[in-house]
PDB file of C-alpha atoms in Angstrom:
ATOM      1  CA  MET A  11     140.676  95.168  69.525  1.00  0.00           C
ATOM      2  CA  THR A  12     139.630  96.245  73.028  1.00  0.00           C
ATOM      3  CA  LEU A  13     136.097  97.382  73.673  1.00  0.00           C
ATOM      4  CA  PRO A  14     136.459 101.052  75.900  1.00  0.00           C
ATOM      5  CA  LEU A  15     134.303  99.752  78.235  1.00  0.00           C
ATOM      6  CA  GLN A  16     135.353  96.229  78.352  1.00  0.00           C
ATOM      7  CA  GLY A  17     135.172  95.171  82.133  1.00  0.00           C
ATOM      8  CA  ARG A  18     133.207  98.012  83.205  1.00  0.00           C
ATOM      9  CA  THR A  19     129.044  97.126  84.922  1.00  0.00           C
ATOM     10  CA  ALA A  20     126.686 100.104  84.230  1.00  0.00           C
ATOM     11  CA  ILE A  21     123.528 101.053  85.272  1.00  0.00           C
ATOM     12  CA  VAL A  22     120.884 102.558  83.416  1.00  0.00           C
ATOM     13  CA  THR A  23     117.327 103.870  84.906  1.00  0.00           C
ATOM     14  CA  GLY A  24     114.470 104.009  82.896  1.00  0.00           C
ATOM     15  CA  ALA A  25     116.031 101.805  80.091  1.00  0.00           C
ATOM     16  CA  GLY A  26     112.986 100.230  78.939  1.00  0.00           C
ATOM     17  CA  ARG A  27     111.915 102.753  76.661  1.00  0.00           C
ATOM     18  CA  GLY A  28     112.927 105.631  74.902  1.00  0.00           C
ATOM     19  CA  LEU A  29     116.133 107.740  75.315  1.00  0.00           C
ATOM     20  CA  GLY A  30     117.640 104.550  78.406  1.00  0.00           C
ATOM     21  CA  ARG A  31     117.348 101.825  76.230  1.00  0.00           C
ATOM     22  CA  ALA A  32     118.844 103.678  73.564  1.00  0.00           C
ATOM     23  CA  GLU A  33     121.248 104.278  76.495  1.00  0.00           C
ATOM     24  CA  ALA A  34     121.587 101.030  77.865  1.00  0.00           C
ATOM     25  CA  LEU A  35     122.292  99.273  73.812  1.00  0.00           C
ATOM     26  CA  GLU A  36     125.171 101.451  73.255  1.00  0.00           C
ATOM     27  CA  LEU A  37     126.822 101.235  76.706  1.00  0.00           C
ATOM     28  CA  ALA A  38     127.030  97.688  76.153  1.00  0.00           C
ATOM     29  CA  ARG A  39     128.296  98.055  72.649  1.00  0.00           C
ATOM     30  CA  LEU A  40     130.972  99.442  74.280  1.00  0.00           C
ATOM     31  CA  GLY A  41     131.208  96.282  76.288  1.00  0.00           C
ATOM     32  CA  ALA A  42     129.810  96.922  79.359  1.00  0.00           C
ATOM     33  CA  ALA A  43     127.998  94.509  81.398  1.00  0.00           C
ATOM     34  CA  VAL A  44     124.380  96.861  81.744  1.00  0.00           C
ATOM     35  CA  VAL A  45     121.456  96.563  84.493  1.00  0.00           C
ATOM     36  CA  VAL A  46     118.869  97.868  83.395  1.00  0.00           C
ATOM     37  CA  ASN A  47     116.094  99.431  84.972  1.00  0.00           C
ATOM     38  CA  ASP A  48     112.528 100.505  84.781  1.00  0.00           C
ATOM     39  CA  LEU A  49     109.513 100.489  87.101  1.00  0.00           C
ATOM     40  CA  GLY A  50     107.392  98.794  84.176  1.00  0.00           C
ATOM     41  CA  GLN A  51     104.897  96.312  85.112  1.00  0.00           C
ATOM     42  CA  PRO A  52     102.193  93.796  83.844  1.00  0.00           C
ATOM     43  CA  GLY A  53      99.740  96.221  82.195  1.00  0.00           C
ATOM     44  CA  ARG A  54      99.050  98.504  79.693  1.00  0.00           C
ATOM     45  CA  ASP A  55     101.636 101.144  79.931  1.00  0.00           C
ATOM     46  CA  GLY A  56      99.346 104.349  79.526  1.00  0.00           C
ATOM     47  CA  THR A  57      99.775 104.715  76.077  1.00  0.00           C
ATOM     48  CA  GLY A  58      97.649 101.735  74.749  1.00  0.00           C
ATOM     49  CA  THR A  59      99.936  99.174  74.251  1.00  0.00           C
ATOM     50  CA  SER A  60     100.712  96.324  76.395  1.00  0.00           C
ATOM     51  CA  SER A  61     104.240  96.364  78.111  1.00  0.00           C
ATOM     52  CA  ALA A  62     104.745  93.533  80.375  1.00  0.00           C
ATOM     53  CA  ARG A  63     108.235  94.498  82.240  1.00  0.00           C
ATOM     54  CA  PRO A  64     110.664  96.219  79.657  1.00  0.00           C
ATOM     55  CA  ALA A  65     113.207  96.093  81.515  1.00  0.00           C
ATOM     56  CA  GLU A  66     113.577  92.487  81.544  1.00  0.00           C
ATOM     57  CA  GLU A  67     112.909  93.165  77.011  1.00  0.00           C
ATOM     58  CA  VAL A  68     115.797  95.048  77.046  1.00  0.00           C
ATOM     59  CA  ALA A  69     118.408  92.939  78.609  1.00  0.00           C
ATOM     60  CA  ALA A  70     117.216  90.239  76.708  1.00  0.00           C
ATOM     61  CA  GLU A  71     118.348  92.210  73.495  1.00  0.00           C
ATOM     62  CA  ILE A  72     120.806  93.059  74.985  1.00  0.00           C
ATOM     63  CA  ARG A  73     122.187  89.541  75.593  1.00  0.00           C
ATOM     64  CA  ALA A  74     120.816  88.018  72.258  1.00  0.00           C
ATOM     65  CA  THR A  75     123.072  90.347  70.477  1.00  0.00           C
ATOM     66  CA  GLY A  76     125.801  88.909  72.781  1.00  0.00           C
ATOM     67  CA  GLY A  77     125.980  91.380  75.836  1.00  0.00           C
ATOM     68  CA  THR A  78     125.401  90.956  79.411  1.00  0.00           C
ATOM     69  CA  ALA A  79     122.445  92.115  80.910  1.00  0.00           C
ATOM     70  CA  LEU A  80     120.404  91.901  84.192  1.00  0.00           C
ATOM     71  CA  ALA A  81     117.158  93.993  84.786  1.00  0.00           C
ATOM     72  CA  HIS A  82     115.476  95.584  87.651  1.00  0.00           C
ATOM     73  CA  SER A  83     112.238  96.698  88.094  1.00  0.00           C
ATOM     74  CA  GLY A  84     112.172  99.005  91.202  1.00  0.00           C
ATOM     75  CA  ASP A  85     111.971 102.422  91.697  1.00  0.00           C
ATOM     76  CA  VAL A  86     114.476 104.731  91.862  1.00  0.00           C
ATOM     77  CA  ALA A  87     113.111 107.707  93.546  1.00  0.00           C
ATOM     78  CA  ASP A  88     112.604 104.834  96.440  1.00  0.00           C
ATOM     79  CA  PHE A  89     115.485 105.491  98.782  1.00  0.00           C
ATOM     80  CA  ARG A  90     116.038 101.668  99.489  1.00  0.00           C
ATOM     81  CA  GLN A  91     114.835  99.963  95.833  1.00  0.00           C
ATOM     82  CA  ALA A  92     117.617 102.676  93.901  1.00  0.00           C
ATOM     83  CA  ALA A  93     120.496 100.817  97.317  1.00  0.00           C
ATOM     84  CA  GLU A  94     118.602  97.197  95.956  1.00  0.00           C
ATOM     85  CA  LEU A  95     119.635  98.381  92.314  1.00  0.00           C
ATOM     86  CA  VAL A  96     123.628  99.701  92.953  1.00  0.00           C
ATOM     87  CA  GLY A  97     123.600  96.122  95.478  1.00  0.00           C
ATOM     88  CA  LEU A  98     122.436  94.021  92.485  1.00  0.00           C
ATOM     89  CA  ALA A  99     124.951  95.279  90.144  1.00  0.00           C
ATOM     90  CA  VAL A 100     127.670  95.249  93.147  1.00  0.00           C
ATOM     91  CA  ARG A 101     126.679  91.681  93.865  1.00  0.00           C
ATOM     92  CA  GLU A 102     126.285  90.375  90.023  1.00  0.00           C
ATOM     93  CA  PHE A 103     129.257  92.028  88.786  1.00  0.00           C
ATOM     94  CA  GLY A 104     131.803  92.716  91.618  1.00  0.00           C
ATOM     95  CA  GLY A 105     131.317  96.528  91.013  1.00  0.00           C
ATOM     96  CA  LEU A 106     129.481  99.207  89.398  1.00  0.00           C
ATOM     97  CA  ASP A 107     131.844 101.982  87.506  1.00  0.00           C
ATOM     98  CA  VAL A 108     128.568 103.307  85.785  1.00  0.00           C
ATOM     99  CA  LEU A 109     125.522 105.436  86.654  1.00  0.00           C
ATOM    100  CA  VAL A 110     123.490 106.521  83.829  1.00  0.00           C
ATOM    101  CA  ASN A 111     120.173 108.403  85.303  1.00  0.00           C
ATOM    102  CA  SER A 112     117.461 108.609  82.640  1.00  0.00           C
ATOM    103  CA  ALA A 113     113.656 107.717  84.705  1.00  0.00           C
ATOM    104  CA  GLY A 114     111.543 110.325  84.812  1.00  0.00           C
ATOM    105  CA  ILE A 115     108.142 111.128  83.498  1.00  0.00           C
ATOM    106  CA  LEU A 116     106.428 114.400  83.144  1.00  0.00           C
ATOM    107  CA  ARG A 117     103.333 116.697  84.276  1.00  0.00           C
ATOM    108  CA  ASP A 118     103.009 119.583  82.312  1.00  0.00           C
ATOM    109  CA  ARG A 119     100.372 122.472  83.389  1.00  0.00           C
ATOM    110  CA  MET A 120     100.997 125.786  83.793  1.00  0.00           C
ATOM    111  CA  VAL A 121     101.994 126.927  86.873  1.00  0.00           C
ATOM    112  CA  PHE A 122      98.476 128.342  88.390  1.00  0.00           C
ATOM    113  CA  SER A 123      96.603 125.410  87.076  1.00  0.00           C
ATOM    114  CA  MET A 124      99.352 123.312  88.698  1.00  0.00           C
ATOM    115  CA  THR A 125      98.559 120.138  91.987  1.00  0.00           C
ATOM    116  CA  GLU A 126     100.438 119.485  94.024  1.00  0.00           C
ATOM    117  CA  ASP A 127     100.318 115.756  93.129  1.00  0.00           C
ATOM    118  CA  GLU A 128     101.536 116.702  89.745  1.00  0.00           C
ATOM    119  CA  TRP A 129     104.481 118.997  91.243  1.00  0.00           C
ATOM    120  CA  ASP A 130     105.502 115.713  93.857  1.00  0.00           C
ATOM    121  CA  ALA A 131     105.665 113.853  91.380  1.00  0.00           C
ATOM    122  CA  VAL A 132     107.840 115.258  89.008  1.00  0.00           C
ATOM    123  CA  ILE A 133     110.571 116.161  91.896  1.00  0.00           C
ATOM    124  CA  ARG A 134     110.175 113.000  93.325  1.00  0.00           C
ATOM    125  CA  VAL A 135     110.962 111.342  90.353  1.00  0.00           C
ATOM    126  CA  HIS A 136     113.781 112.930  88.206  1.00  0.00           C
ATOM    127  CA  LEU A 137     115.419 114.736  91.781  1.00  0.00           C
ATOM    128  CA  LYS A 138     114.913 112.340  94.208  1.00  0.00           C
ATOM    129  CA  GLY A 139     115.932 109.580  91.678  1.00  0.00           C
ATOM    130  CA  HIS A 140     119.208 110.982  90.522  1.00  0.00           C
ATOM    131  CA  PHE A 141     120.110 111.031  93.957  1.00  0.00           C
ATOM    132  CA  ASN A 142     118.824 108.291  94.849  1.00  0.00           C
ATOM    133  CA  THR A 143     121.527 106.400  92.983  1.00  0.00           C
ATOM    134  CA  THR A 144     124.408 108.707  93.364  1.00  0.00           C
ATOM    135  CA  ARG A 145     124.500 108.449  96.923  1.00  0.00           C
ATOM    136  CA  PHE A 146     124.453 104.807  96.798  1.00  0.00           C
ATOM    137  CA  ALA A 147     126.695 104.226  94.011  1.00  0.00           C
ATOM    138  CA  ALA A 148     128.876 107.008  95.609  1.00  0.00           C
ATOM    139  CA  ALA A 149     128.925 105.399  98.692  1.00  0.00           C
ATOM    140  CA  HIS A 150     130.498 101.960  96.508  1.00  0.00           C
ATOM    141  CA  TRP A 151     132.996 104.730  94.523  1.00  0.00           C
ATOM    142  CA  ARG A 152     134.500 105.998  98.355  1.00  0.00           C
ATOM    143  CA  GLU A 153     134.489 103.197  99.910  1.00  0.00           C
ATOM    144  CA  ARG A 154     136.441 101.224  96.804  1.00  0.00           C
ATOM    145  CA  ALA A 155     138.965 104.047  96.571  1.00  0.00           C
ATOM    146  CA  LYS A 156     140.131 103.823  99.979  1.00  0.00           C
ATOM    147  CA  ALA A 157     140.150 100.298 100.208  1.00  0.00           C
ATOM    148  CA  GLY A 158     142.509 101.127  97.363  1.00  0.00           C
ATOM    149  CA  GLY A 159     144.303 103.751  98.683  1.00  0.00           C
ATOM    150  CA  GLY A 160     144.003 106.307  95.799  1.00  0.00           C
ATOM    151  CA  ALA A 161     141.184 107.535  92.970  1.00  0.00           C
ATOM    152  CA  THR A 162     139.351 104.604  91.578  1.00  0.00           C
ATOM    153  CA  TYR A 163     137.165 104.624  88.306  1.00  0.00           C
ATOM    154  CA  GLY A 164     133.452 105.991  88.258  1.00  0.00           C
ATOM    155  CA  ARG A 165     131.350 107.476  85.278  1.00  0.00           C
ATOM    156  CA  ILE A 166     127.851 109.413  86.391  1.00  0.00           C
ATOM    157  CA  VAL A 167     125.353 110.489  83.517  1.00  0.00           C
ATOM    158  CA  ASN A 168     122.325 112.326  84.876  1.00  0.00           C
ATOM    159  CA  THR A 169     119.277 113.510  82.368  1.00  0.00           C
ATOM    160  CA  SER A 170     118.589 117.094  82.780  1.00  0.00           C
ATOM    161  CA  SER A 171     116.053 119.163  80.198  1.00  0.00           C
ATOM    162  CA  GLU A 172     116.654 122.296  77.471  1.00  0.00           C
ATOM    163  CA  ALA A 173     113.637 123.060  79.897  1.00  0.00           C
ATOM    164  CA  PHE A 174     115.449 124.094  82.108  1.00  0.00           C
ATOM    165  CA  LEU A 175     117.895 126.316  80.478  1.00  0.00           C
ATOM    166  CA  ALA A 176     115.387 128.150  78.586  1.00  0.00           C
ATOM    167  CA  GLY A 177     112.931 128.176  81.125  1.00  0.00           C
ATOM    168  CA  SER A 178     109.534 126.103  79.730  1.00  0.00           C
ATOM    169  CA  ALA A 179     106.832 127.603  80.608  1.00  0.00           C
ATOM    170  CA  GLY A 180     104.352 124.523  80.764  1.00  0.00           C
ATOM    171  CA  GLN A 181     106.647 122.949  82.226  1.00  0.00           C
ATOM    172  CA  PRO A 182     107.540 124.236  86.219  1.00  0.00           C
ATOM    173  CA  ASN A 183     107.703 121.003  87.992  1.00  0.00           C
ATOM    174  CA  TYR A 184     109.754 119.574  85.148  1.00  0.00           C
ATOM    175  CA  ALA A 185     112.300 122.547  84.796  1.00  0.00           C
ATOM    176  CA  ALA A 186     113.003 122.961  88.344  1.00  0.00           C
ATOM    177  CA  ALA A 187     113.808 119.552  88.931  1.00  0.00           C
ATOM    178  CA  LYS A 188     116.607 119.365  85.721  1.00  0.00           C
ATOM    179  CA  GLY A 189     117.931 122.256  87.251  1.00  0.00           C
ATOM    180  CA  GLY A 190     118.120 120.923  90.480  1.00  0.00           C
ATOM    181  CA  ILE A 191     119.538 118.067  89.125  1.00  0.00           C
ATOM    182  CA  ILE A 192     122.204 120.894  87.064  1.00  0.00           C
ATOM    183  CA  GLY A 193     123.415 121.549  91.520  1.00  0.00           C
ATOM    184  CA  LEU A 194     123.438 117.624  92.438  1.00  0.00           C
ATOM    185  CA  THR A 195     125.655 117.158  89.266  1.00  0.00           C
ATOM    186  CA  THR A 196     127.994 119.460  89.820  1.00  0.00           C
ATOM    187  CA  SER A 197     127.896 118.935  93.218  1.00  0.00           C
ATOM    188  CA  THR A 198     128.858 115.210  92.972  1.00  0.00           C
ATOM    189  CA  ALA A 199     131.279 116.678  90.514  1.00  0.00           C
ATOM    190  CA  HIS A 200     133.368 118.714  93.178  1.00  0.00           C
ATOM    191  CA  ALA A 201     133.024 115.954  95.572  1.00  0.00           C
ATOM    192  CA  LEU A 202     133.789 112.789  93.942  1.00  0.00           C
ATOM    193  CA  ALA A 203     136.486 113.904  91.807  1.00  0.00           C
ATOM    194  CA  LYS A 204     139.403 113.229  94.568  1.00  0.00           C
ATOM    195  CA  TYR A 205     137.583 110.168  94.461  1.00  0.00           C
ATOM    196  CA  GLY A 206     138.243 109.657  90.047  1.00  0.00           C
ATOM    197  CA  VAL A 207     135.014 109.370  89.755  1.00  0.00           C
ATOM    198  CA  THR A 208     132.969 112.433  87.016  1.00  0.00           C
ATOM    199  CA  ALA A 209     129.574 113.990  87.122  1.00  0.00           C
ATOM    200  CA  ASN A 210     128.746 115.604  83.762  1.00  0.00           C
ATOM    201  CA  ALA A 211     124.620 116.141  82.824  1.00  0.00           C
ATOM    202  CA  ILE A 212     123.103 115.935  79.393  1.00  0.00           C
ATOM    203  CA  CYS A 213     119.973 118.113  78.203  1.00  0.00           C
ATOM    204  CA  PRO A 214     118.722 116.133  75.215  1.00  0.00           C
ATOM    205  CA  ARG A 215     116.167 116.463  72.862  1.00  0.00           C
ATOM    206  CA  ALA A 216     114.524 113.038  71.765  1.00  0.00           C
ATOM    207  CA  ARG A 217     111.016 111.592  70.214  1.00  0.00           C
ATOM    208  CA  THR A 218     110.060 109.027  73.303  1.00  0.00           C
ATOM    209  CA  ARG A 219     106.396 107.644  74.384  1.00  0.00           C
ATOM    210  CA  MET A 220     107.358 110.986  77.097  1.00  0.00           C
ATOM    211  CA  THR A 221     108.123 113.321  74.688  1.00  0.00           C
ATOM    212  CA  ALA A 222     105.017 112.973  72.365  1.00  0.00           C
ATOM    213  CA  ASP A 223     103.192 115.416  73.306  1.00  0.00           C
ATOM    214  CA  VAL A 224     106.194 117.935  73.452  1.00  0.00           C
ATOM    215  CA  PHE A 225     107.621 116.462  69.383  1.00  0.00           C
ATOM    216  CA  PRO A 226     103.848 115.112  68.432  1.00  0.00           C
ATOM    217  CA  GLY A 227     104.017 112.992  64.551  1.00  0.00           C
ATOM    218  CA  ALA A 228     107.430 110.918  63.432  1.00  0.00           C
ATOM    219  CA  ALA A 229     109.629 111.284  61.219  1.00  0.00           C
ATOM    220  CA  ASP A 230     110.094 110.524  57.916  1.00  0.00           C
ATOM    221  CA  PRO A 231     111.732 106.795  57.361  1.00  0.00           C
ATOM    222  CA  GLY A 232     112.792 107.859  54.025  1.00  0.00           C
ATOM    223  CA  ASP A 233     114.739 110.667  55.068  1.00  0.00           C
ATOM    224  CA  GLY A 234     116.775 108.944  57.683  1.00  0.00           C
ATOM    225  CA  LEU A 235     117.480 108.928  60.765  1.00  0.00           C
ATOM    226  CA  ASP A 236     114.853 111.342  63.028  1.00  0.00           C
ATOM    227  CA  PRO A 237     116.750 113.695  63.972  1.00  0.00           C
ATOM    228  CA  LEU A 238     114.722 113.829  67.432  1.00  0.00           C
ATOM    229  CA  ALA A 239     115.935 109.630  67.424  1.00  0.00           C
ATOM    230  CA  PRO A 240     116.966 109.148  70.419  1.00  0.00           C
ATOM    231  CA  GLU A 241     119.937 107.100  69.048  1.00  0.00           C
ATOM    232  CA  HIS A 242     121.885 111.015  68.660  1.00  0.00           C
ATOM    233  CA  VAL A 243     121.872 110.882  72.688  1.00  0.00           C
ATOM    234  CA  ALA A 244     123.224 108.057  73.081  1.00  0.00           C
ATOM    235  CA  PRO A 245     126.420 107.432  71.772  1.00  0.00           C
ATOM    236  CA  LEU A 246     127.242 110.734  74.065  1.00  0.00           C
ATOM    237  CA  VAL A 247     126.219 108.832  77.071  1.00  0.00           C
ATOM    238  CA  GLY A 248     128.922 106.062  76.405  1.00  0.00           C
ATOM    239  CA  TYR A 249     131.971 108.966  75.740  1.00  0.00           C
ATOM    240  CA  LEU A 250     130.920 110.246  78.887  1.00  0.00           C
ATOM    241  CA  ALA A 251     131.063 106.637  80.307  1.00  0.00           C
ATOM    242  CA  SER A 252     134.358 106.036  78.696  1.00  0.00           C
ATOM    243  CA  PRO A 253     138.072 105.921  80.004  1.00  0.00           C
ATOM    244  CA  ALA A 254     138.493 108.843  78.035  1.00  0.00           C
ATOM    245  CA  ALA A 255     136.428 111.437  79.073  1.00  0.00           C
ATOM    246  CA  GLY A 256     138.469 111.243  82.175  1.00  0.00           C
ATOM    247  CA  ARG A 257     138.927 115.272  82.382  1.00  0.00           C
ATOM    248  CA  VAL A 258     135.210 116.005  81.600  1.00  0.00           C
ATOM    249  CA  ASN A 259     133.472 116.702  84.947  1.00  0.00           C
ATOM    250  CA  GLY A 260     130.454 119.149  86.056  1.00  0.00           C
ATOM    251  CA  GLN A 261     130.202 119.838  83.096  1.00  0.00           C
ATOM    252  CA  VAL A 262     126.089 120.224  81.149  1.00  0.00           C
ATOM    253  CA  LEU A 263     125.665 119.418  76.809  1.00  0.00           C
ATOM    254  CA  VAL A 264     123.084 119.717  75.373  1.00  0.00           C
ATOM    255  CA  VAL A 265     122.876 116.625  72.503  1.00  0.00           C
ATOM    256  CA  HIS A 266     120.161 116.129  69.601  1.00  0.00           C
ATOM    257  CA  GLY A 267     120.540 115.865  65.797  1.00  0.00           C
ATOM    258  CA  GLY A 268     123.722 115.077  65.191  1.00  0.00           C
ATOM    259  CA  MET A 269     125.115 117.862  67.766  1.00  0.00           C
ATOM    260  CA  VAL A 270     127.056 118.500  70.603  1.00  0.00           C
ATOM    261  CA  ALA A 271     126.871 122.183  72.941  1.00  0.00           C
ATOM    262  CA  VAL A 272     129.035 122.409  76.158  1.00  0.00           C
ATOM    263  CA  VAL A 273     127.509 124.505  77.552  1.00  0.00           C
ATOM    264  CA  GLU A 274     128.964 127.989  79.507  1.00  0.00           C
ATOM    265  CA  ARG A 275     128.757 128.125  83.158  1.00  0.00           C
ATOM    266  CA  PRO A 276     126.637 131.259  84.548  1.00  0.00           C
ATOM    267  CA  ARG A 277     128.678 134.698  84.322  1.00  0.00           C
ATOM    268  CA  VAL A 278     128.586 138.471  86.073  1.00  0.00           C
ATOM    269  CA  ARG A 279     126.591 140.373  83.210  1.00  0.00           C
ATOM    270  CA  ALA A 280     127.106 143.670  85.752  1.00  0.00           C
ATOM    271  CA  ARG A 281     128.286 144.634  89.607  1.00  0.00           C
ATOM    272  CA  PHE A 282     127.534 147.841  91.390  1.00  0.00           C
ATOM    273  CA  ASP A 283     128.917 148.217  94.462  1.00  0.00           C
ATOM    274  CA  SER A 284     126.878 151.252  97.167  1.00  0.00           C
ATOM    275  CA  LYS A 285     128.244 154.065  97.703  1.00  0.00           C
ATOM    276  CA  GLN A 286     127.397 153.712 101.626  1.00  0.00           C
ATOM    277  CA  ASP A 287     127.562 150.593 104.194  1.00  0.00           C
ATOM    278  CA  THR A 288     124.675 149.310 102.575  1.00  0.00           C
ATOM    279  CA  PHE A 289     121.976 149.779  99.807  1.00  0.00           C
ATOM    280  CA  THR A 290     118.804 152.047  99.969  1.00  0.00           C
ATOM    281  CA  TYR A 291     116.131 151.930  97.649  1.00  0.00           C
ATOM    282  CA  GLY A 292     117.450 155.283  96.001  1.00  0.00           C
ATOM    283  CA  GLU A 293     120.819 153.649  94.811  1.00  0.00           C
ATOM    284  CA  LEU A 294     119.177 150.762  94.049  1.00  0.00           C
ATOM    285  CA  ASP A 295     116.478 151.968  92.076  1.00  0.00           C
ATOM    286  CA  ALA A 296     119.523 154.918  90.305  1.00  0.00           C
ATOM    287  CA  VAL A 297     121.142 152.311  89.173  1.00  0.00           C
ATOM    288  CA  LEU A 298     119.041 149.165  88.569  1.00  0.00           C
ATOM    289  CA  THR A 299     116.178 150.428  87.202  1.00  0.00           C
ATOM    290  CA  PRO A 300     118.131 152.579  84.104  1.00  0.00           C
ATOM    291  CA  HIS A 301     120.813 148.875  83.534  1.00  0.00           C
ATOM    292  CA  PHE A 302     117.280 146.944  83.480  1.00  0.00           C
ATOM    293  CA  ALA A 303     115.462 149.563  80.495  1.00  0.00           C
ATOM    294  CA  GLU A 304     118.222 148.965  78.333  1.00  0.00           C
ATOM    295  CA  ARG A 305     118.302 145.306  78.237  1.00  0.00           C
ATOM    296  CA  ALA A 306     115.188 143.563  75.383  1.00  0.00           C
ATOM    297  CA  ASP A 307     112.062 142.880  76.569  1.00  0.00           C
ATOM    298  CA  GLY A 308     111.901 139.055  78.221  1.00  0.00           C
ATOM    299  CA  GLU A 309     115.777 138.981  78.666  1.00  0.00           C
ATOM    300  CA  GLY A 310     116.361 137.116  82.321  1.00  0.00           C
ATOM    301  CA  PHE A 311     118.807 134.629  82.540  1.00  0.00           C
ATOM    302  CA  ALA A 312     117.507 131.653  80.952  1.00  0.00           C
ATOM    303  CA  ALA A 313     118.914 130.974  77.276  1.00  0.00           C
ATOM    304  CA  VAL A 314     116.005 130.425  75.314  1.00  0.00           C
ATOM    305  CA  GLU A 315     118.789 130.933  72.406  1.00  0.00           C
ATOM    306  CA  VAL A 316     120.043 126.864  73.270  1.00  0.00           C
ATOM    307  CA  LEU A 317     115.804 125.923  71.501  1.00  0.00           C
ATOM    308  CA  GLY A 318     117.598 126.892  67.835  1.00  0.00           C
ATOM    309  CA  LEU A 319     120.566 125.345  68.092  1.00  0.00           C
ATOM    310  CA  ARG A 320     121.377 122.841  65.573  1.00  0.00           C
ATOM    311  CA  ARG A 321     123.514 121.044  63.489  1.00  0.00           C
ATOM    312  CA  GLU A 322     124.998 122.444  60.542  1.00  0.00           C
TER     313      GLU A 322
END
């Protein structure tokens, strides 16, 4: 039986641990040759455990099960190193078919306490990191499509978060970066559709090293697979990377614990037209104040209800 990603090449960023690792293993299981990217360096990883070259470890894990994998330890938030990552896939495997952007960090703090460095670091790794790899992968696919005289094959799976959808109060930097990733994803989906490339975003919920403070405490192994295990997320990434998902483009999906939810796009709730050439303060007061007086306290653009999604 031919595997769904047989003959395809994938890049997974931030794949040395957690979600990225599970995603890289899943893509390899589905037949892809995988370039495993992670910035890990010899020494300590910040959690008190040794962490020498995590990308190499995951690549070796894939090869040990009969798969094909290479490691890349560059920083995807660096424009040049992101170009080198895409170039490595093209040079070693003859092309690139799938890009999974999973690299990220957290620097949680309330907006009134956040430092400039905490803001910049998160925006750099998440949002700029997603852009950098997307930019070079997109250029590769555009050139390949033009050389072939028609559509090519390309899949981008970006990682957003429920923190953006729900407006996480203690994560203004993270929520902003993840919101930006949604904008990047939909723009990319529209720009690359004519070349045969899709771009989608997932909002995963998983217990990883990065979210240890967000989801503390491990599940009891006797209860089966942890509902917050990264392994719940990886199959959706594998599907979005596959030929079967050719008509899935510009979508946002929440995934965790055996559940996938497709998020609806924003819709206009109400519309008000001025009775003159333009609104005056008084006219806006007359139409908007009663409208919002009828809304429940705290109800706004944020979709807090997504935090209550569970497998039924």
